[in-house]
Amino acid sequence: MHDYIKERTLKIGEYIVETRNTVRTIAREFGVSKSTVHKDLTERLPDINPDLANRVKEILEYHKSIRHLRGGEATKEKYKKEEPADKLTKKLPVARGISVRV
């Protein structure tokens, strides 16, 4: 394993223990993909620093246990933000097979 990968893995491991941020947030902050962060934390870190890996594993398991809640919150926020645009347009019922002459 290259030295820069070991360094990145240790930095990410220490960072997640300090901040308890999600993999997505950490990936954005470190400029790597979520897959890379996950691989660093679950596959590489146990070989480099088993104690840190165990602490990280607990955090990842916690995030996994609440991801269904986070997903629901994201959807709720998404539709909350879209609500004003929906109020501007009227949704009229359309009946099929009926022609209207004006």
Coordinates of N, CA, C and O in Angstrom, one line a residue:
M1 N 0.8 -1.2 0.0 CA 0.0 0.0 0.0 C 0.9 1.2 0.0 O 1.9 1.3 0.7
H2 N 0.5 2.2 -0.8 CA 1.3 3.4 -0.9 C 1.2 4.3 0.4 O 0.2 4.2 1.1
D3 N 2.2 5.1 0.6 CA 2.2 5.9 1.9 C 1.1 6.9 1.9 O 0.5 7.1 3.0
Y4 N 0.8 7.5 0.7 CA -0.3 8.5 0.7 C -1.6 7.9 1.1 O -2.5 8.6 1.7
I5 N -1.8 6.6 0.7 CA -3.1 6.0 1.0 C -3.2 5.7 2.5 O -4.2 5.9 3.2
K6 N -2.0 5.3 3.1 CA -2.0 5.1 4.6 C -2.3 6.3 5.3 O -3.1 6.4 6.3
E7 N -1.6 7.4 4.9 CA -1.8 8.7 5.5 C -3.3 9.2 5.4 O -3.9 9.6 6.4
R8 N -3.8 9.1 4.2 CA -5.2 9.5 4.0 C -6.2 8.6 4.9 O -7.1 9.1 5.5
T9 N -5.9 7.3 4.9 CA -6.8 6.4 5.7 C -6.7 6.8 7.2 O -7.8 6.9 7.9
L10 N -5.5 7.1 7.7 CA -5.4 7.5 9.1 C -6.1 8.8 9.4 O -6.8 9.0 10.4
K11 N -5.9 9.8 8.5 CA -6.5 11.1 8.6 C -8.1 11.0 8.6 O -8.7 11.6 9.5
I12 N -8.6 10.2 7.7 CA -10.0 10.0 7.6 C -10.5 9.3 8.9 O -11.6 9.7 9.4
G13 N -9.8 8.3 9.3 CA -10.2 7.6 10.5 C -10.3 8.5 11.8 O -11.2 8.5 12.5
E14 N -9.2 9.3 11.9 CA -9.2 10.2 13.1 C -10.3 11.3 12.9 O -10.9 11.7 13.9
Y15 N -10.5 11.7 11.7 CA -11.5 12.7 11.5 C -12.9 12.3 11.8 O -13.7 13.0 12.4
I16 N -13.2 11.0 11.4 CA -14.6 10.5 11.7 C -14.8 10.3 13.2 O -15.9 10.5 13.7
V17 N -13.8 9.9 13.9 CA -13.9 9.8 15.3 C -14.1 11.1 16.0 O -14.9 11.2 16.9
E18 N -13.4 12.1 15.5 CA -13.5 13.5 16.1 C -14.9 14.1 15.8 O -15.5 14.7 16.7
T19 N -15.3 14.0 14.6 CA -16.5 14.8 14.1 C -17.8 13.9 14.1 O -18.9 14.5 14.1
R20 N -17.7 12.6 13.9 CA -18.8 11.7 13.7 C -19.6 12.1 12.5 O -20.8 11.8 12.4
N21 N -19.0 12.7 11.5 CA -19.6 13.0 10.2 C -19.9 11.8 9.4 O -19.3 10.7 9.7
T22 N -20.8 11.9 8.5 CA -21.2 10.8 7.6 C -20.1 10.6 6.5 O -19.3 11.5 6.3
V23 N -20.1 9.4 5.9 CA -19.1 9.1 4.9 C -19.3 10.1 3.7 O -18.3 10.5 3.2
R24 N -20.5 10.4 3.4 CA -20.7 11.4 2.3 C -20.0 12.7 2.6 O -19.4 13.3 1.7
T25 N -20.2 13.2 3.8 CA -19.6 14.5 4.2 C -18.1 14.5 4.2 O -17.4 15.4 3.7
I26 N -17.6 13.4 4.7 CA -16.1 13.2 4.7 C -15.6 13.1 3.3 O -14.5 13.7 3.0
A27 N -16.2 12.4 2.5 CA -15.8 12.3 1.1 C -15.7 13.6 0.4 O -14.7 13.9 -0.3
R28 N -16.7 14.4 0.7 CA -16.7 15.8 0.1 C -15.6 16.6 0.6 O -14.9 17.3 -0.1
E29 N -15.3 16.5 1.9 CA -14.3 17.3 2.5 C -12.9 16.9 2.1 O -12.0 17.7 2.1
F30 N -12.7 15.6 1.9 CA -11.4 15.1 1.6 C -11.2 15.0 0.0 O -10.1 14.7 -0.4
G31 N -12.2 15.3 -0.7 CA -12.1 15.3 -2.2 C -11.9 13.9 -2.8 O -11.2 13.8 -3.8
V32 N -12.5 12.9 -2.2 CA -12.5 11.5 -2.7 C -13.9 11.0 -2.8 O -14.8 11.7 -2.3
S33 N -14.1 9.9 -3.4 CA -15.5 9.3 -3.5 C -15.9 8.6 -2.2 O -15.1 8.3 -1.3
K34 N -17.2 8.4 -2.1 CA -17.7 7.7 -0.9 C -17.2 6.3 -0.8 O -16.9 5.8 0.2
S35 N -17.0 5.7 -2.0 CA -16.5 4.3 -2.1 C -15.1 4.3 -1.5 O -14.7 3.3 -0.8
T36 N -14.3 5.3 -1.9 CA -12.9 5.3 -1.4 C -12.9 5.5 0.1 O -12.1 4.8 0.8
V37 N -13.7 6.4 0.7 CA -13.7 6.6 2.1 C -14.2 5.3 2.8 O -13.6 4.9 3.8
H38 N -15.2 4.7 2.3 CA -15.7 3.4 2.9 C -14.6 2.3 2.8 O -14.4 1.6 3.8
K39 N -14.0 2.2 1.7 CA -12.9 1.2 1.6 C -11.8 1.5 2.6 O -11.2 0.6 3.2
D40 N -11.4 2.7 2.6 CA -10.3 3.1 3.6 C -10.7 2.7 5.0 O -9.9 2.2 5.7
L41 N -11.9 3.0 5.4 CA -12.3 2.8 6.8 C -12.6 1.3 7.1 O -12.4 0.9 8.2
T42 N -13.1 0.6 6.2 CA -13.5 -0.8 6.5 C -12.5 -1.8 6.1 O -12.4 -2.9 6.8
E43 N -11.7 -1.6 5.1 CA -10.7 -2.6 4.7 C -9.3 -2.2 5.0 O -8.5 -3.1 5.5
R44 N -8.9 -1.0 4.8 CA -7.5 -0.6 5.0 C -7.1 -0.3 6.4 O -6.1 -0.6 6.9
L45 N -8.0 0.4 7.1 CA -7.8 0.9 8.5 C -7.5 -0.2 9.5 O -6.6 -0.1 10.3
P46 N -8.3 -1.3 9.4 CA -8.0 -2.4 10.4 C -6.6 -3.0 10.3 O -6.0 -3.4 11.3
D47 N -6.0 -3.0 9.1 CA -4.6 -3.4 8.9 C -3.6 -2.4 9.5 O -2.5 -2.8 9.9
I48 N -3.9 -1.1 9.4 CA -3.0 -0.1 9.8 C -3.1 0.2 11.3 O -2.1 0.3 12.0
N49 N -4.3 0.4 11.8 CA -4.5 0.8 13.2 C -5.8 0.1 13.7 O -6.9 0.7 13.6
P50 N -5.7 -1.1 14.2 CA -6.9 -1.9 14.6 C -7.8 -1.1 15.7 O -9.0 -1.2 15.7
D51 N -7.1 -0.5 16.6 CA -7.9 0.2 17.7 C -8.7 1.4 17.1 O -9.9 1.5 17.5
L52 N -8.2 2.2 16.2 CA -8.9 3.2 15.6 C -10.0 2.6 14.7 O -11.1 3.1 14.7
A53 N -9.7 1.5 14.1 CA -10.7 0.9 13.2 C -11.9 0.4 14.0 O -13.1 0.5 13.5
N54 N -11.7 -0.1 15.2 CA -12.9 -0.5 16.0 C -13.7 0.7 16.4 O -15.0 0.6 16.4
R55 N -13.1 1.9 16.7 CA -13.9 3.1 17.1 C -14.7 3.6 15.9 O -15.8 4.0 16.0
V56 N -14.0 3.5 14.7 CA -14.7 3.9 13.5 C -15.8 3.0 13.1 O -16.9 3.4 12.7
K57 N -15.6 1.7 13.3 CA -16.7 0.7 13.0 C -17.9 1.0 13.8 O -19.0 0.9 13.3
E58 N -17.8 1.4 15.1 CA -19.0 1.7 15.9 C -19.7 2.9 15.3 O -21.0 2.9 15.3
I59 N -19.0 3.9 14.9 CA -19.6 5.1 14.3 C -20.3 4.7 13.0 O -21.5 5.1 12.8
L60 N -19.7 3.9 12.2 CA -20.3 3.5 10.9 C -21.6 2.7 11.1 O -22.6 2.8 10.4
E61 N -21.5 1.8 12.1 CA -22.7 1.0 12.5 C -23.8 1.9 13.0 O -25.0 1.6 12.7
Y62 N -23.5 2.9 13.8 CA -24.5 3.8 14.2 C -25.2 4.5 13.1 O -26.4 4.6 13.0
H63 N -24.3 5.0 12.2 CA -24.9 5.7 11.0 C -25.8 4.8 10.2 O -26.8 5.2 9.7
K64 N -25.4 3.6 10.0 CA -26.2 2.6 9.3 C -27.5 2.4 10.0 O -28.5 2.2 9.3
S65 N -27.5 2.3 11.3 CA -28.7 2.1 12.0 C -29.7 3.2 11.9 O -30.9 3.0 12.1
I66 N -29.3 4.4 11.7 CA -30.2 5.5 11.6 C -30.4 6.1 10.2 O -31.0 7.1 10.0
R67 N -29.9 5.4 9.2 CA -29.9 5.9 7.8 C -31.4 6.0 7.3 O -31.7 6.9 6.5
H68 N -32.3 5.1 7.8 CA -33.7 5.2 7.3 C -34.3 6.5 7.9 O -35.2 7.1 7.2
L69 N -33.9 7.0 9.0 CA -34.4 8.2 9.5 C -33.8 9.4 8.8 O -34.5 10.3 8.5
R70 N -32.5 9.3 8.5 CA -31.9 10.4 7.7 C -32.6 10.6 6.3 O -32.8 11.7 5.9
G71 N -32.8 9.4 5.7 CA -33.5 9.4 4.4 C -34.8 10.1 4.4 O -35.2 10.9 3.6
G72 N -35.6 9.8 5.5 CA -36.9 10.4 5.6 C -36.8 11.9 5.9 O -37.6 12.7 5.3
E73 N -35.8 12.3 6.6 CA -35.6 13.7 6.8 C -35.3 14.5 5.6 O -35.7 15.6 5.3
A74 N -34.4 13.8 4.8 CA -34.0 14.5 3.5 C -35.2 14.6 2.6 O -35.4 15.7 1.9
T75 N -36.0 13.6 2.5 CA -37.2 13.7 1.6 C -38.2 14.8 2.2 O -38.7 15.6 1.4
K76 N -38.4 14.8 3.5 CA -39.2 15.8 4.1 C -38.7 17.2 3.7 O -39.5 18.1 3.3
E77 N -37.4 17.5 3.9 CA -36.8 18.8 3.6 C -37.0 19.1 2.1 O -37.3 20.2 1.7
K78 N -36.8 18.1 1.2 CA -36.9 18.3 -0.2 C -38.3 18.8 -0.6 O -38.4 19.8 -1.3
Y79 N -39.3 18.2 -0.1 CA -40.7 18.6 -0.4 C -41.1 19.9 0.3 O -41.9 20.6 -0.2
K80 N -40.5 20.1 1.4 CA -40.8 21.4 2.1 C -40.2 22.6 1.3 O -40.9 23.6 1.2
K81 N -39.1 22.4 0.7 CA -38.5 23.4 -0.1 C -39.3 23.6 -1.4 O -39.4 24.7 -1.9
E82 N -39.9 22.6 -2.0 CA -40.6 22.6 -3.2 C -42.0 23.1 -3.0 O -42.7 23.5 -4.0
E83 N -42.5 23.2 -1.8 CA -43.9 23.6 -1.6 C -44.3 24.9 -2.2 O -45.4 25.0 -2.8
P84 N -43.6 26.0 -2.0 CA -44.0 27.2 -2.6 C -44.3 27.2 -4.1 O -45.2 27.8 -4.6
A85 N -43.5 26.5 -4.8 CA -43.6 26.4 -6.3 C -44.9 25.7 -6.6 O -45.6 26.0 -7.6
D86 N -45.3 24.7 -5.8 CA -46.5 23.9 -6.1 C -47.7 24.8 -5.8 O -48.7 24.6 -6.5
K87 N -47.7 25.7 -4.9 CA -48.8 26.6 -4.6 C -49.1 27.6 -5.8 O -50.2 28.1 -5.9
L88 N -48.1 27.9 -6.6 CA -48.2 28.8 -7.7 C -49.0 28.2 -8.8 O -49.6 28.9 -9.6
T89 N -48.9 26.9 -9.0 CA -49.6 26.3 -10.1 C -50.8 25.6 -9.6 O -50.8 24.9 -8.6
K90 N -51.9 25.7 -10.4 CA -53.1 25.0 -10.0 C -53.2 23.7 -10.7 O -52.9 23.6 -11.9
K91 N -53.6 22.7 -10.0 CA -53.7 21.4 -10.6 C -55.2 21.1 -10.8 O -56.0 21.0 -9.9
L92 N -55.6 21.2 -12.1 CA -57.0 21.0 -12.4 C -57.3 19.5 -12.8 O -56.5 18.9 -13.5
P93 N -58.4 19.0 -12.3 CA -58.7 17.6 -12.7 C -59.0 17.5 -14.2 O -59.7 18.4 -14.7
V94 N -58.5 16.5 -14.8 CA -58.8 16.3 -16.2 C -59.5 15.0 -16.4 O -59.1 13.9 -15.9
A95 N -60.7 15.1 -17.1 CA -61.5 13.9 -17.3 C -61.2 13.4 -18.8 O -61.2 14.2 -19.7
R96 N -61.0 12.1 -18.9 CA -60.8 11.6 -20.3 C -62.1 11.4 -21.0 O -63.1 11.0 -20.4
G97 N -62.0 11.6 -22.3 CA -63.2 11.3 -23.1 C -64.2 12.4 -23.1 O -65.3 12.2 -23.7
I98 N -64.0 13.5 -22.5 CA -65.0 14.6 -22.4 C -64.4 15.7 -23.2 O -63.3 16.2 -23.0
S99 N -65.2 16.2 -24.2 CA -64.7 17.4 -24.9 C -65.6 18.6 -24.5 O -66.8 18.5 -24.2
V100 N -64.9 19.7 -24.4 CA -65.5 20.9 -23.9 C -65.5 21.9 -25.1 O -64.4 22.2 -25.6
R101 N -66.6 22.5 -25.4 CA -66.6 23.6 -26.4 C -66.9 24.9 -25.7 O -67.7 25.0 -24.9
V102 N -66.1 25.8 -26.2 CA -66.3 27.2 -25.5 C -66.9 28.1 -26.5 O -66.7 28.1 -27.7

